[in-house]
mmCIF file of C-alpha atoms in Angstrom:
data_model
loop_
_atom_site.group_PDB
_atom_site.id
_atom_site.type_symbol
_atom_site.label_atom_id
_atom_site.label_comp_id
_atom_site.label_asym_id
_atom_site.label_seq_id
_atom_site.Cartn_x
_atom_site.Cartn_y
_atom_site.Cartn_z
ATOM 1 C CA UNK A 21 15.397 -10.552 0.673
ATOM 2 C CA UNK A 22 13.049 -10.888 4.210
ATOM 3 C CA UNK A 23 10.569 -8.949 4.495
ATOM 4 C CA UNK A 24 8.595 -8.541 7.883
ATOM 5 C CA UNK A 25 4.849 -9.678 7.551
ATOM 6 C CA UNK A 26 2.280 -7.262 9.730
ATOM 7 C CA UNK A 27 -1.550 -7.157 10.289
ATOM 8 C CA UNK A 28 -3.812 -4.241 10.111
ATOM 9 C CA UNK A 29 -3.733 -4.314 13.557
ATOM 10 C CA UNK A 30 -0.209 -3.470 13.044
ATOM 11 C CA UNK A 31 0.951 -6.953 15.040
ATOM 12 C CA UNK A 32 3.771 -9.252 13.538
ATOM 13 C CA UNK A 33 2.743 -11.887 11.418
ATOM 14 C CA UNK A 34 5.975 -13.561 10.780
ATOM 15 C CA UNK A 35 8.594 -12.742 7.768
ATOM 16 C CA UNK A 36 8.639 -13.511 4.187
ATOM 17 C CA UNK A 37 11.218 -13.936 1.603
ATOM 18 C CA UNK A 38 11.065 -12.196 -1.680
ATOM 19 C CA UNK A 39 13.330 -12.192 -4.630
ATOM 20 C CA UNK A 40 16.132 -9.865 -5.187
ATOM 21 C CA UNK A 41 15.634 -10.100 -8.863
ATOM 22 C CA UNK A 42 12.520 -8.064 -8.155
ATOM 23 C CA UNK A 43 12.835 -6.327 -5.066
ATOM 24 C CA UNK A 44 16.362 -5.410 -5.085
ATOM 25 C CA UNK A 45 17.298 -4.118 -8.303
ATOM 26 C CA UNK A 46 19.631 -0.686 -8.521
ATOM 27 C CA UNK A 47 16.585 1.187 -9.606
ATOM 28 C CA UNK A 48 17.652 3.039 -13.144
ATOM 29 C CA UNK A 49 15.069 6.642 -13.322
ATOM 30 C CA UNK A 50 15.779 6.021 -17.259
ATOM 31 C CA UNK A 51 14.000 2.813 -17.379
ATOM 32 C CA UNK A 52 11.124 4.265 -14.857
ATOM 33 C CA UNK A 53 10.742 7.415 -16.950
ATOM 34 C CA UNK A 54 10.278 5.431 -20.218
ATOM 35 C CA UNK A 55 7.624 3.448 -18.803
ATOM 36 C CA UNK A 56 5.922 6.468 -17.012
ATOM 37 C CA UNK A 57 6.028 8.230 -20.491
ATOM 38 C CA UNK A 58 4.490 5.172 -22.504
ATOM 39 C CA UNK A 59 1.485 4.869 -19.685
ATOM 40 C CA UNK A 60 0.579 8.583 -19.909
ATOM 41 C CA UNK A 61 0.890 8.560 -23.656
ATOM 42 C CA UNK A 62 -1.136 5.648 -23.785
ATOM 43 C CA UNK A 63 -3.867 7.144 -21.784
ATOM 44 C CA UNK A 64 -4.274 10.058 -23.769
ATOM 45 C CA UNK A 65 -7.602 10.316 -25.624
ATOM 46 C CA UNK A 66 -6.278 11.757 -29.001
ATOM 47 C CA UNK A 67 -9.788 13.420 -29.289
ATOM 48 C CA UNK A 68 -8.528 16.708 -30.093
ATOM 49 C CA UNK A 69 -10.253 17.924 -33.591
ATOM 50 C CA UNK A 70 -10.486 21.478 -35.534
ATOM 51 C CA UNK A 71 -11.912 22.068 -38.758
ATOM 52 C CA UNK A 72 -9.871 22.438 -41.631
ATOM 53 C CA UNK A 73 -9.989 23.925 -45.038
ATOM 54 C CA UNK A 74 -12.149 20.862 -46.610
ATOM 55 C CA UNK A 75 -14.222 20.677 -43.796
ATOM 56 C CA UNK A 76 -15.556 24.652 -43.512
ATOM 57 C CA UNK A 77 -19.339 26.126 -44.057
ATOM 58 C CA UNK A 78 -18.328 28.801 -45.926
ATOM 59 C CA UNK A 79 -18.766 28.932 -50.280
ATOM 60 C CA UNK A 80 -15.964 27.672 -52.240
ATOM 61 C CA UNK A 81 -16.714 30.160 -54.727
ATOM 62 C CA UNK A 82 -13.777 32.146 -56.192
ATOM 63 C CA UNK A 83 -15.011 35.678 -54.654
ATOM 64 C CA UNK A 84 -12.678 37.877 -56.593
ATOM 65 C CA UNK A 85 -11.675 37.981 -60.142
ATOM 66 C CA UNK A 86 -8.041 36.370 -60.878
ATOM 67 C CA UNK A 87 -6.628 39.860 -62.431
ATOM 68 C CA UNK A 88 -7.624 43.305 -62.353
ATOM 69 C CA UNK A 89 -8.326 43.681 -58.237
ATOM 70 C CA UNK A 90 -5.169 44.848 -57.471
ATOM 71 C CA UNK A 91 -4.965 42.284 -54.676
ATOM 72 C CA UNK A 92 -3.745 38.803 -53.937
ATOM 73 C CA UNK A 93 -5.377 35.965 -56.013
ATOM 74 C CA UNK A 94 -7.594 34.073 -53.810
ATOM 75 C CA UNK A 95 -9.648 31.280 -54.351
ATOM 76 C CA UNK A 96 -12.300 30.825 -51.646
ATOM 77 C CA UNK A 97 -12.975 32.446 -48.308
ATOM 78 C CA UNK A 98 -12.216 28.708 -46.552
ATOM 79 C CA UNK A 99 -8.337 29.559 -46.651
ATOM 80 C CA UNK A 100 -6.987 29.681 -43.456
ATOM 81 C CA UNK A 101 -6.296 33.711 -43.660
ATOM 82 C CA UNK A 102 -9.458 34.590 -43.651
ATOM 83 C CA UNK A 103 -12.170 34.883 -40.721
ATOM 84 C CA UNK A 104 -14.295 31.803 -40.720
ATOM 85 C CA UNK A 105 -11.761 29.924 -42.644
ATOM 86 C CA UNK A 106 -10.583 26.506 -41.891
ATOM 87 C CA UNK A 107 -7.066 26.142 -39.388
ATOM 88 C CA UNK A 108 -4.143 25.123 -41.034
ATOM 89 C CA UNK A 109 -2.120 21.979 -39.826
ATOM 90 C CA UNK A 110 -4.595 21.909 -36.885
ATOM 91 C CA UNK A 111 -4.576 18.831 -34.665
ATOM 92 C CA UNK A 112 -7.046 15.595 -35.723
ATOM 93 C CA UNK A 113 -8.124 12.997 -33.797
ATOM 94 C CA UNK A 114 -4.892 10.104 -33.605
ATOM 95 C CA UNK A 115 -3.490 7.702 -30.923
ATOM 96 C CA UNK A 116 -0.546 9.407 -29.037
ATOM 97 C CA UNK A 117 0.561 5.570 -27.826
ATOM 98 C CA UNK A 118 3.982 4.598 -28.360
ATOM 99 C CA UNK A 119 5.850 1.463 -28.472
ATOM 100 C CA UNK A 120 7.740 -0.192 -25.665
ATOM 101 C CA UNK A 121 8.767 -3.819 -25.597
ATOM 102 C CA UNK A 122 7.564 -6.032 -23.531
ATOM 103 C CA UNK A 123 10.592 -7.003 -21.538
ATOM 104 C CA UNK A 124 11.183 -3.490 -20.954
ATOM 105 C CA UNK A 125 7.695 -3.124 -19.472
ATOM 106 C CA UNK A 126 8.493 -6.331 -17.103
ATOM 107 C CA UNK A 127 12.007 -4.510 -16.083
ATOM 108 C CA UNK A 128 10.335 -1.301 -15.265
ATOM 109 C CA UNK A 129 7.872 -3.069 -12.750
ATOM 110 C CA UNK A 130 10.956 -4.571 -11.481
ATOM 111 C CA UNK A 131 12.600 -1.139 -10.747
ATOM 112 C CA UNK A 132 9.337 0.201 -9.504
ATOM 113 C CA UNK A 133 9.269 -2.124 -7.061
ATOM 114 C CA UNK A 134 12.981 -2.222 -5.945
ATOM 115 C CA UNK A 135 12.478 1.492 -5.627
ATOM 116 C CA UNK A 136 9.781 1.395 -2.694
ATOM 117 C CA UNK A 137 11.780 -1.578 -0.992
ATOM 118 C CA UNK A 138 15.092 0.567 -1.281
ATOM 119 C CA UNK A 139 13.131 3.619 0.295
ATOM 120 C CA UNK A 140 11.450 1.219 3.194
ATOM 121 C CA UNK A 141 8.265 2.033 1.604
ATOM 122 C CA UNK A 142 7.450 -1.445 0.920
ATOM 123 C CA UNK A 143 5.112 -3.142 3.479
ATOM 124 C CA UNK A 144 3.594 -6.417 3.481
ATOM 125 C CA UNK A 145 0.525 -7.258 5.212
ATOM 126 C CA UNK A 146 -1.323 -10.926 6.232
ATOM 127 C CA UNK A 147 -4.585 -9.797 4.586
ATOM 128 C CA UNK A 148 -6.671 -6.952 4.096
ATOM 129 C CA UNK A 149 -10.197 -8.785 4.330
ATOM 130 C CA UNK A 150 -12.618 -6.904 6.619
ATOM 131 C CA UNK A 151 -15.973 -8.013 8.561
ATOM 132 C CA UNK A 152 -18.093 -4.703 7.727
ATOM 133 C CA UNK A 153 -17.279 -2.192 5.219
ATOM 134 C CA UNK A 154 -16.627 0.699 7.773
ATOM 135 C CA UNK A 155 -14.715 3.801 5.989
ATOM 136 C CA UNK A 156 -14.628 5.242 9.254
ATOM 137 C CA UNK A 157 -12.929 2.038 11.291
ATOM 138 C CA UNK A 158 -11.106 1.943 8.583
ATOM 139 C CA UNK A 159 -9.537 5.712 8.446
ATOM 140 C CA UNK A 160 -8.483 5.132 12.052
ATOM 141 C CA UNK A 161 -6.578 2.045 11.283
ATOM 142 C CA UNK A 162 -4.806 3.751 8.277
ATOM 143 C CA UNK A 163 -3.927 6.709 10.895
ATOM 144 C CA UNK A 164 -2.600 3.939 13.209
ATOM 145 C CA UNK A 165 -0.299 2.188 10.711
ATOM 146 C CA UNK A 166 0.594 5.808 9.357
ATOM 147 C CA UNK A 167 -0.684 5.109 5.672
ATOM 148 C CA UNK A 168 -1.769 8.565 4.455
ATOM 149 C CA UNK A 169 -0.750 8.260 1.255
ATOM 150 C CA UNK A 170 -0.728 4.770 0.006
ATOM 151 C CA UNK A 171 -1.222 1.833 -2.741
ATOM 152 C CA UNK A 172 -2.652 -1.349 -1.607
ATOM 153 C CA UNK A 173 -2.575 -4.068 -3.830
ATOM 154 C CA UNK A 174 -4.525 -7.475 -3.052
ATOM 155 C CA UNK A 175 -4.910 -10.700 -4.879
ATOM 156 C CA UNK A 176 -6.863 -11.602 -7.574
ATOM 157 C CA UNK A 177 -10.033 -10.702 -5.998
ATOM 158 C CA UNK A 178 -9.884 -7.518 -3.657
ATOM 159 C CA UNK A 179 -11.762 -8.285 -0.614
ATOM 160 C CA UNK A 180 -15.258 -6.396 -1.269
ATOM 161 C CA UNK A 181 -15.563 -4.606 1.993
ATOM 162 C CA UNK A 182 -12.467 -3.645 2.244
ATOM 163 C CA UNK A 183 -12.617 -1.937 -1.101
ATOM 164 C CA UNK A 184 -15.954 -0.088 -0.383
ATOM 165 C CA UNK A 185 -14.529 1.092 2.953
ATOM 166 C CA UNK A 186 -11.387 2.184 1.416
ATOM 167 C CA UNK A 187 -12.597 3.863 -1.534
ATOM 168 C CA UNK A 188 -13.655 7.338 -0.061
ATOM 169 C CA UNK A 189 -10.376 7.409 1.525
ATOM 170 C CA UNK A 190 -8.097 10.246 0.156
ATOM 171 C CA UNK A 191 -4.972 9.163 -0.883
ATOM 172 C CA UNK A 192 -5.353 5.566 -0.953
ATOM 173 C CA UNK A 193 -5.661 3.435 -3.867
ATOM 174 C CA UNK A 194 -6.792 -0.096 -3.783
ATOM 175 C CA UNK A 195 -5.927 -2.443 -6.957
ATOM 176 C CA UNK A 196 -5.834 -6.429 -7.551
ATOM 177 C CA UNK A 197 -2.880 -7.604 -8.702
ATOM 178 C CA UNK A 198 -3.847 -7.573 -12.584
ATOM 179 C CA UNK A 199 -3.975 -3.907 -11.940
ATOM 180 C CA UNK A 200 -0.529 -3.032 -10.815
ATOM 181 C CA UNK A 201 1.370 -0.317 -12.559
ATOM 182 C CA UNK A 202 4.499 1.517 -12.562
ATOM 183 C CA UNK A 203 2.710 5.246 -12.412
ATOM 184 C CA UNK A 204 0.249 3.785 -9.819
ATOM 185 C CA UNK A 205 3.146 2.757 -7.565
ATOM 186 C CA UNK A 206 5.197 5.885 -8.015
ATOM 187 C CA UNK A 207 2.609 8.306 -7.109
ATOM 188 C CA UNK A 208 1.721 7.350 -3.700
ATOM 189 C CA UNK A 209 4.523 7.495 -0.754
ATOM 190 C CA UNK A 210 3.777 3.451 -0.005
ATOM 191 C CA UNK A 211 2.999 0.342 -1.372
ATOM 192 C CA UNK A 212 1.237 -2.037 0.593
ATOM 193 C CA UNK A 213 0.995 -5.764 -0.662
ATOM 194 C CA UNK A 214 -0.645 -8.553 0.503
ATOM 195 C CA UNK A 215 0.488 -12.236 1.055
ATOM 196 C CA UNK A 216 -1.640 -13.084 -2.138
ATOM 197 C CA UNK A 217 -0.101 -10.525 -4.116
ATOM 198 C CA UNK A 218 3.094 -11.498 -3.318
ATOM 199 C CA UNK A 219 2.531 -14.989 -3.960
ATOM 200 C CA UNK A 220 1.070 -13.499 -7.646
ATOM 201 C CA UNK A 221 3.879 -11.291 -8.377
ATOM 202 C CA UNK A 222 6.318 -14.366 -7.709
ATOM 203 C CA UNK A 223 4.322 -16.503 -10.079
ATOM 204 C CA UNK A 224 4.123 -13.547 -12.880
ATOM 205 C CA UNK A 225 8.202 -13.166 -12.846
ATOM 206 C CA UNK A 226 9.148 -17.156 -12.074
#
């Protein structure tokens, strides 16, 4: 597959050949769904907690005789049915993460990249290097390029001036190639890859 390379000024910078095995797959929503669920569950804190019967501050003394009261045979006030008692079957801290094979995760990333390529939302740019960290100037540039909602992936090291200028622009995400992931790709309308990012992806899937 051949893609057009552009610059931040909107000018043509040649063409680049990309692997069909990465950018030309027939998109499978089921694979993408599994990966999105994997990422979201892994990101959950799992710190939810309530006090159960053993953690209550109430007395454990048997508050009524076993026989003769005419009522039920209760033990202590920490039982869940009493006001101030512990909660029955409440949430406790735990990990929500699920397992997903490494090969499936790699395949999901390929399908996410292919989905953007198939939709015509994949853009290859020569470089994002900036002389100054000027947010206003970069916002104007994005307006001309019609990048209102985009994920921009650079090489191993994102240009510092570009990262500083772009971080205050709404709906624009900037990541190094190590941070590329399915949820971030699907979250934004357009995916912008630098040539350095493409080279890193080719090396990753080689």
